[in-house]
Coordinates of N, CA and C in Angstrom, one line a residue:
M1 N 97.4 62.0 115.4 CA 96.6 63.1 115.7 C 97.5 64.3 116.3
I2 N 97.2 65.5 115.8 CA 98.0 66.6 116.3 C 97.2 67.2 117.5
V3 N 97.8 67.3 118.6 CA 97.2 67.9 119.8 C 97.7 69.4 119.9
S4 N 96.8 70.3 119.7 CA 97.2 71.7 119.7 C 96.6 72.5 120.9
I5 N 97.4 73.4 121.4 CA 96.9 74.3 122.4 C 96.6 75.7 121.7
V6 N 95.5 76.3 122.1 CA 95.2 77.6 121.6 C 95.1 78.4 122.9
V7 N 95.9 79.5 123.0 CA 95.9 80.3 124.3 C 96.3 81.7 124.0
A8 N 95.8 82.6 124.8 CA 96.2 84.0 124.8 C 96.8 84.3 126.2
I9 N 98.1 84.8 126.2 CA 98.8 84.9 127.4 C 99.4 86.3 127.5
A10 N 99.2 86.9 128.7 CA 99.8 88.2 129.0 C 101.3 88.1 129.2
E11 N 102.0 89.2 129.2 CA 103.5 89.2 129.4 C 103.9 88.4 130.7
N12 N 103.0 88.5 131.7 CA 103.3 87.8 133.0 C 102.7 86.4 133.0
N13 N 102.3 85.8 131.9 CA 101.7 84.5 131.7 C 100.3 84.4 132.3
A14 N 99.7 85.6 132.6 CA 98.3 85.6 133.0 C 97.4 85.2 131.9
I15 N 96.3 84.4 132.3 CA 95.3 84.1 131.3 C 93.9 84.4 131.8
G16 N 93.7 84.7 133.1 CA 92.4 85.0 133.6 C 92.3 85.4 135.0
K17 N 91.2 85.9 135.4 CA 90.9 86.3 136.7 C 89.4 86.1 137.0
D18 N 89.0 85.5 138.1 CA 87.6 85.3 138.4 C 86.9 84.6 137.3
N19 N 87.5 83.6 136.6 CA 87.0 82.8 135.5 C 86.6 83.7 134.3
Q20 N 87.3 84.8 134.1 CA 87.0 85.7 132.9 C 88.3 86.0 132.3
L21 N 88.3 86.3 131.0 CA 89.4 86.8 130.2 C 89.8 88.2 130.8
L22 N 91.0 88.6 130.6 CA 91.6 89.8 131.2 C 91.5 91.0 130.2
W23 N 91.3 90.7 129.0 CA 91.3 91.8 127.9 C 90.2 91.5 126.9
H24 N 90.0 92.5 126.1 CA 89.0 92.3 125.0 C 89.8 92.6 123.7
L25 N 90.1 91.6 123.0 CA 90.8 91.7 121.7 C 90.0 91.0 120.6
P26 N 89.1 91.8 119.9 CA 88.3 91.2 118.8 C 89.2 90.4 117.8
A27 N 90.3 90.9 117.5 CA 91.2 90.2 116.5 C 91.6 88.8 117.0
D28 N 91.8 88.7 118.3 CA 92.2 87.4 118.9 C 91.0 86.5 118.8
L29 N 89.8 87.0 119.1 CA 88.6 86.1 119.1 C 88.3 85.6 117.7
K30 N 88.6 86.5 116.6 CA 88.4 86.1 115.3 C 89.5 85.0 114.9
H31 N 90.7 85.2 115.4 CA 91.8 84.3 115.1 C 91.5 82.9 115.7
F32 N 91.0 82.9 117.0 CA 90.6 81.7 117.6 C 89.5 81.0 116.8
K33 N 88.5 81.7 116.4 CA 87.4 81.1 115.6 C 87.9 80.6 114.3
D34 N 88.8 81.3 113.6 CA 89.4 80.8 112.4 C 90.2 79.5 112.5
I35 N 90.9 79.4 113.6 CA 91.7 78.2 113.9 C 90.9 77.0 114.2
T36 N 89.8 77.2 115.1 CA 89.1 76.1 115.7 C 87.8 75.7 115.0
S37 N 87.3 76.6 114.1 CA 86.0 76.2 113.5 C 86.2 74.9 112.6
G38 N 85.2 74.1 112.8 CA 85.2 72.8 112.0 C 86.0 71.7 112.7
H39 N 86.5 72.0 113.9 CA 87.4 71.0 114.6 C 86.8 70.7 116.0
T40 N 87.5 69.8 116.6 CA 87.1 69.4 118.0 C 87.9 70.4 119.0
I41 N 87.2 70.9 120.0 CA 87.8 71.7 121.0 C 87.6 70.9 122.4
I42 N 88.6 70.9 123.2 CA 88.6 70.3 124.5 C 88.8 71.4 125.5
M43 N 87.9 71.4 126.5 CA 88.1 72.4 127.6 C 87.6 71.9 128.9
G44 N 88.1 72.5 130.0 CA 87.6 72.2 131.3 C 86.3 72.8 131.6
R45 N 85.6 72.3 132.6 CA 84.3 72.8 132.9 C 84.2 74.3 133.3
K46 N 85.2 74.8 134.0 CA 85.3 76.2 134.3 C 85.4 77.1 133.0
T47 N 86.2 76.6 132.0 CA 86.2 77.3 130.8 C 84.9 77.3 130.1
Y48 N 84.2 76.2 130.1 CA 82.9 76.1 129.5 C 82.0 77.1 130.2
D49 N 82.0 77.1 131.5 CA 81.2 78.1 132.3 C 81.4 79.5 131.9
S50 N 82.7 79.9 131.7 CA 83.0 81.2 131.3 C 82.5 81.6 129.9
I51 N 82.5 80.6 129.0 CA 81.9 80.8 127.7 C 80.4 80.8 127.7
G52 N 79.9 79.9 128.5 CA 78.4 79.8 128.7 C 77.6 79.0 127.8
R53 N 78.2 78.4 126.8 CA 77.5 77.6 125.8 C 78.5 76.9 124.9
P54 N 78.0 75.8 124.2 CA 78.9 75.2 123.3 C 79.3 76.1 122.1
L55 N 80.5 76.1 121.7 CA 80.9 77.0 120.6 C 80.4 76.4 119.3
P56 N 79.7 77.2 118.4 CA 79.2 76.6 117.2 C 80.2 76.2 116.2
N57 N 79.8 75.3 115.3 CA 80.6 74.7 114.3 C 81.9 74.0 114.8
R58 N 81.8 73.5 116.0 CA 82.9 72.7 116.6 C 82.3 71.6 117.4
R59 N 83.1 70.5 117.5 CA 82.7 69.5 118.5 C 83.3 69.9 119.8
N60 N 82.4 70.1 120.8 CA 82.8 70.6 122.1 C 82.9 69.4 123.1
I61 N 84.1 69.2 123.7 CA 84.3 68.2 124.7 C 84.7 68.9 126.0
V62 N 84.0 68.6 127.1 CA 84.2 69.3 128.4 C 84.7 68.2 129.4
I63 N 85.8 68.6 130.1 CA 86.4 67.7 131.1 C 85.9 68.2 132.4
T64 N 85.3 67.3 133.2 CA 84.8 67.6 134.6 C 85.0 66.4 135.5
R65 N 85.1 66.7 136.8 CA 85.1 65.6 137.8 C 83.6 65.2 138.1
N66 N 82.7 66.0 137.7 CA 81.3 65.7 138.0 C 80.7 64.7 137.1
H67 N 80.5 63.5 137.5 CA 80.0 62.4 136.7 C 78.6 62.6 136.3
E68 N 77.8 63.4 137.0 CA 76.4 63.6 136.7 C 76.1 64.8 135.7
L69 N 77.2 65.6 135.4 CA 77.0 66.8 134.6 C 76.5 66.5 133.2
E70 N 75.5 67.2 132.8 CA 75.0 67.1 131.4 C 75.0 68.6 130.8
L71 N 75.6 68.8 129.7 CA 75.7 70.0 129.1 C 75.2 69.8 127.6
P72 N 74.0 70.2 127.2 CA 73.6 69.9 125.9 C 74.5 70.5 124.8
G73 N 74.8 69.7 123.8 CA 75.7 70.2 122.7 C 77.1 69.9 123.0
T74 N 77.4 69.2 124.1 CA 78.8 68.9 124.5 C 78.9 67.4 124.7
E75 N 80.1 66.9 124.7 CA 80.4 65.5 125.2 C 81.2 65.7 126.5
I76 N 80.8 64.9 127.5 CA 81.4 65.1 128.9 C 82.4 63.9 129.1
T77 N 83.6 64.3 129.6 CA 84.6 63.3 130.0 C 85.2 63.6 131.3
N78 N 85.9 62.7 131.9 CA 86.4 62.9 133.3 C 87.9 63.1 133.3
S79 N 88.6 63.1 132.1 CA 90.0 63.3 132.1 C 90.5 63.8 130.7
L80 N 91.6 64.4 130.6 CA 92.2 64.7 129.3 C 92.4 63.5 128.5
D81 N 93.0 62.4 129.1 CA 93.2 61.2 128.4 C 91.9 60.6 127.8
E82 N 90.9 60.7 128.5 CA 89.6 60.2 128.0 C 89.1 61.1 126.9
A83 N 89.3 62.4 127.0 CA 88.8 63.3 125.9 C 89.6 63.0 124.7
L84 N 90.9 62.9 124.8 CA 91.8 62.6 123.6 C 91.4 61.2 123.0
A85 N 91.1 60.2 123.8 CA 90.7 58.9 123.3 C 89.4 59.0 122.4
L86 N 88.5 60.0 122.8 CA 87.3 60.2 122.0 C 87.6 60.7 120.6
C87 N 88.8 61.3 120.5 CA 89.2 62.0 119.3 C 90.1 61.2 118.3
E88 N 90.3 59.9 118.7 CA 91.1 59.0 117.8 C 90.6 59.1 116.4
G89 N 91.5 59.2 115.5 CA 91.2 59.3 114.1 C 91.0 60.8 113.6
T90 N 91.0 61.7 114.5 CA 90.8 63.1 114.2 C 92.2 63.7 113.8
E91 N 92.2 64.5 112.8 CA 93.5 65.1 112.3 C 94.2 66.0 113.4
E92 N 93.4 66.9 113.9 CA 93.9 67.9 114.9 C 92.8 68.2 115.9
V93 N 93.2 68.2 117.2 CA 92.2 68.7 118.2 C 92.9 69.9 118.9
F94 N 92.0 70.7 119.5 CA 92.4 72.0 120.1 C 92.1 72.0 121.6
I95 N 93.1 72.2 122.4 CA 92.9 72.4 123.9 C 92.7 73.9 124.1
I96 N 91.6 74.3 124.7 CA 91.3 75.7 124.8 C 91.3 76.2 126.3
G97 N 91.7 75.4 127.2 CA 91.7 75.9 128.6 C 90.9 75.0 129.5
G98 N 91.0 75.3 130.8 CA 91.7 76.4 131.4 C 93.1 75.9 131.9
A99 N 93.5 76.6 133.0 CA 94.9 76.4 133.5 C 95.2 75.0 133.8
E100 N 94.4 74.3 134.5 CA 94.7 72.9 134.9 C 94.8 72.0 133.6
I101 N 93.9 72.2 132.7 CA 93.9 71.4 131.4 C 95.2 71.8 130.6
Y102 N 95.5 73.1 130.5 CA 96.7 73.5 129.9 C 97.9 72.8 130.5
K103 N 98.0 72.8 131.8 CA 99.1 72.2 132.5 C 99.3 70.7 132.1
H104 N 98.3 70.0 132.1 CA 98.4 68.6 131.7 C 98.6 68.4 130.2
A105 N 98.0 69.3 129.4 CA 98.1 69.2 127.9 C 99.5 69.6 127.4
L106 N 100.2 70.5 128.1 CA 101.4 71.0 127.5 C 102.4 69.9 127.2
A107 N 102.5 68.9 128.0 CA 103.4 67.8 127.8 C 103.0 66.9 126.6
L108 N 101.7 66.9 126.3 CA 101.2 66.0 125.3 C 101.0 66.7 123.9
S109 N 101.2 68.0 123.9 CA 100.9 68.9 122.7 C 102.0 68.9 121.7
N110 N 101.6 69.0 120.4 CA 102.6 69.1 119.3 C 102.7 70.5 118.8
K111 N 101.7 71.3 119.1 CA 101.6 72.7 118.6 C 101.0 73.6 119.6
I112 N 101.4 74.9 119.5 CA 100.7 75.9 120.3 C 100.4 77.1 119.4
Y113 N 99.1 77.5 119.3 CA 98.7 78.7 118.7 C 98.6 79.7 119.8
L114 N 99.6 80.6 119.8 CA 99.8 81.5 121.0 C 99.5 82.9 120.6
T115 N 98.7 83.6 121.3 CA 98.6 85.0 121.2 C 99.3 85.6 122.5
R116 N 100.3 86.4 122.2 CA 101.0 87.0 123.3 C 100.5 88.5 123.4
V117 N 99.8 88.8 124.5 CA 99.2 90.1 124.8 C 100.3 90.9 125.5
H118 N 100.7 92.0 124.8 CA 101.9 92.8 125.3 C 101.6 93.7 126.4
Q119 N 101.2 93.1 127.5 CA 100.9 93.9 128.8 C 100.8 92.8 129.9
S120 N 101.1 93.3 131.1 CA 100.9 92.4 132.3 C 99.5 92.7 132.9
Y121 N 98.9 91.7 133.6 CA 97.6 91.9 134.2 C 97.6 91.3 135.6
E122 N 96.8 91.8 136.5 CA 96.6 91.2 137.7 C 95.7 90.0 137.4
A123 N 96.0 88.8 137.9 CA 95.3 87.6 137.6 C 95.4 86.6 138.7
D124 N 94.5 85.6 138.6 CA 94.5 84.4 139.5 C 94.8 83.1 138.7
T125 N 94.9 83.2 137.4 CA 95.1 82.0 136.6 C 96.2 82.3 135.6
F126 N 97.2 81.4 135.5 CA 98.3 81.6 134.7 C 98.6 80.3 133.8
F127 N 99.3 80.6 132.7 CA 99.7 79.5 131.8 C 101.1 79.1 132.2
P128 N 101.4 77.8 132.2 CA 102.7 77.3 132.6 C 103.8 77.9 131.6
E129 N 105.0 78.0 132.1 CA 106.1 78.5 131.3 C 106.3 77.6 130.1
I130 N 106.5 78.2 129.0 CA 106.8 77.5 127.7 C 108.3 77.4 127.6
D131 N 108.9 76.2 127.6 CA 110.3 76.0 127.5 C 110.8 76.3 126.1
P132 N 111.6 77.3 125.9 CA 112.0 77.7 124.5 C 112.9 76.6 123.9
A133 N 113.5 75.7 124.7 CA 114.3 74.7 124.2 C 113.5 73.5 123.6
A134 N 112.2 73.5 124.0 CA 111.3 72.4 123.5 C 110.5 72.8 122.3
W135 N 110.4 74.1 121.9 CA 109.5 74.6 120.9 C 110.3 75.4 119.9
K136 N 109.8 75.3 118.6 CA 110.4 76.2 117.6 C 109.2 77.0 117.0
E137 N 109.5 78.3 116.7 CA 108.5 79.1 116.2 C 108.3 78.9 114.7
L138 N 107.1 78.6 114.2 CA 106.9 78.4 112.8 C 106.5 79.7 112.1
S139 N 105.7 80.6 112.9 CA 105.3 81.8 112.3 C 105.0 82.8 113.4
T140 N 105.1 84.1 113.1 CA 104.8 85.2 114.0 C 104.3 86.4 113.3
E141 N 103.3 87.0 113.9 CA 102.6 88.1 113.3 C 102.4 89.2 114.3
N142 N 103.1 90.3 114.3 CA 102.9 91.4 115.3 C 101.8 92.4 114.9
H143 N 101.1 92.8 115.9 CA 100.0 93.8 115.7 C 100.1 94.9 116.7
L144 N 100.0 96.1 116.3 CA 99.9 97.3 117.1 C 98.5 97.5 117.6
P145 N 98.3 98.3 118.7 CA 96.9 98.6 119.1 C 96.2 99.4 118.0
D146 N 94.9 99.2 117.9 CA 94.1 100.0 117.0 C 92.8 100.4 117.7
E147 N 91.8 100.9 116.9 CA 90.6 101.3 117.5 C 89.8 100.2 118.2
K148 N 89.9 99.0 117.7 CA 89.2 97.9 118.3 C 90.0 97.0 119.3
N149 N 91.3 97.0 119.1 CA 92.2 96.2 119.9 C 93.1 97.2 120.6
K150 N 92.9 97.4 121.9 CA 93.5 98.5 122.6 C 95.0 98.2 123.1
V151 N 95.5 97.0 122.9 CA 96.8 96.6 123.3 C 97.5 95.9 122.2
A152 N 98.8 96.0 122.2 CA 99.6 95.3 121.2 C 99.6 93.8 121.5
Y153 N 99.7 93.0 120.4 CA 99.6 91.5 120.6 C 100.4 90.9 119.4
T154 N 100.8 89.7 119.6 CA 101.5 88.9 118.6 C 100.8 87.5 118.5
F155 N 100.5 87.1 117.2 CA 100.1 85.7 117.0 C 101.4 84.9 116.6
S156 N 101.6 83.8 117.3 CA 102.7 82.9 117.0 C 102.2 81.5 116.9
T157 N 102.8 80.7 116.0 CA 102.5 79.3 116.0 C 103.8 78.6 116.4
L158 N 103.8 77.7 117.4 CA 105.0 77.0 117.9 C 104.7 75.5 117.6
E159 N 105.8 74.8 117.3 CA 105.8 73.4 117.1 C 106.8 72.8 118.0
R160 N 106.5 71.6 118.6 CA 107.4 70.9 119.4 C 108.6 70.5 118.6
K161 N 109.8 70.7 119.1 CA 111.1 70.3 118.4 C 111.2 68.8 118.4

């Protein structure tokens, strides 16, 4: 099974503030949907709360310490290991946040679908440093700001060496 991270990161590794995204990039939202549709996504409870609902056309697994939590349209687990065990036999699963889940998943991941937002932001949530010695870039696609996407960004796919 391929364990992939999907993340958008600012220049200062910021990913969020007050449980919200820091930018509005419709192209990144479409990119995320294109990558994850039809697959399993794994997220922490705070990420689920920020989205507010299960994402359609995907198997939604939520990791939480709350053993009583019920979220219709999702499967609840208590750890990343438990979430991954539920996915045995799946070709590729996607870790979509948040920071604590990313921190644990980075060591287990084979691939990163990275959107680098070319600006720094004030934030309270950050993605861990990506060790360039551990990853090779498979593809990169640069984008300039436009009428819908107000900041430059780059889509990259990284694979563990």
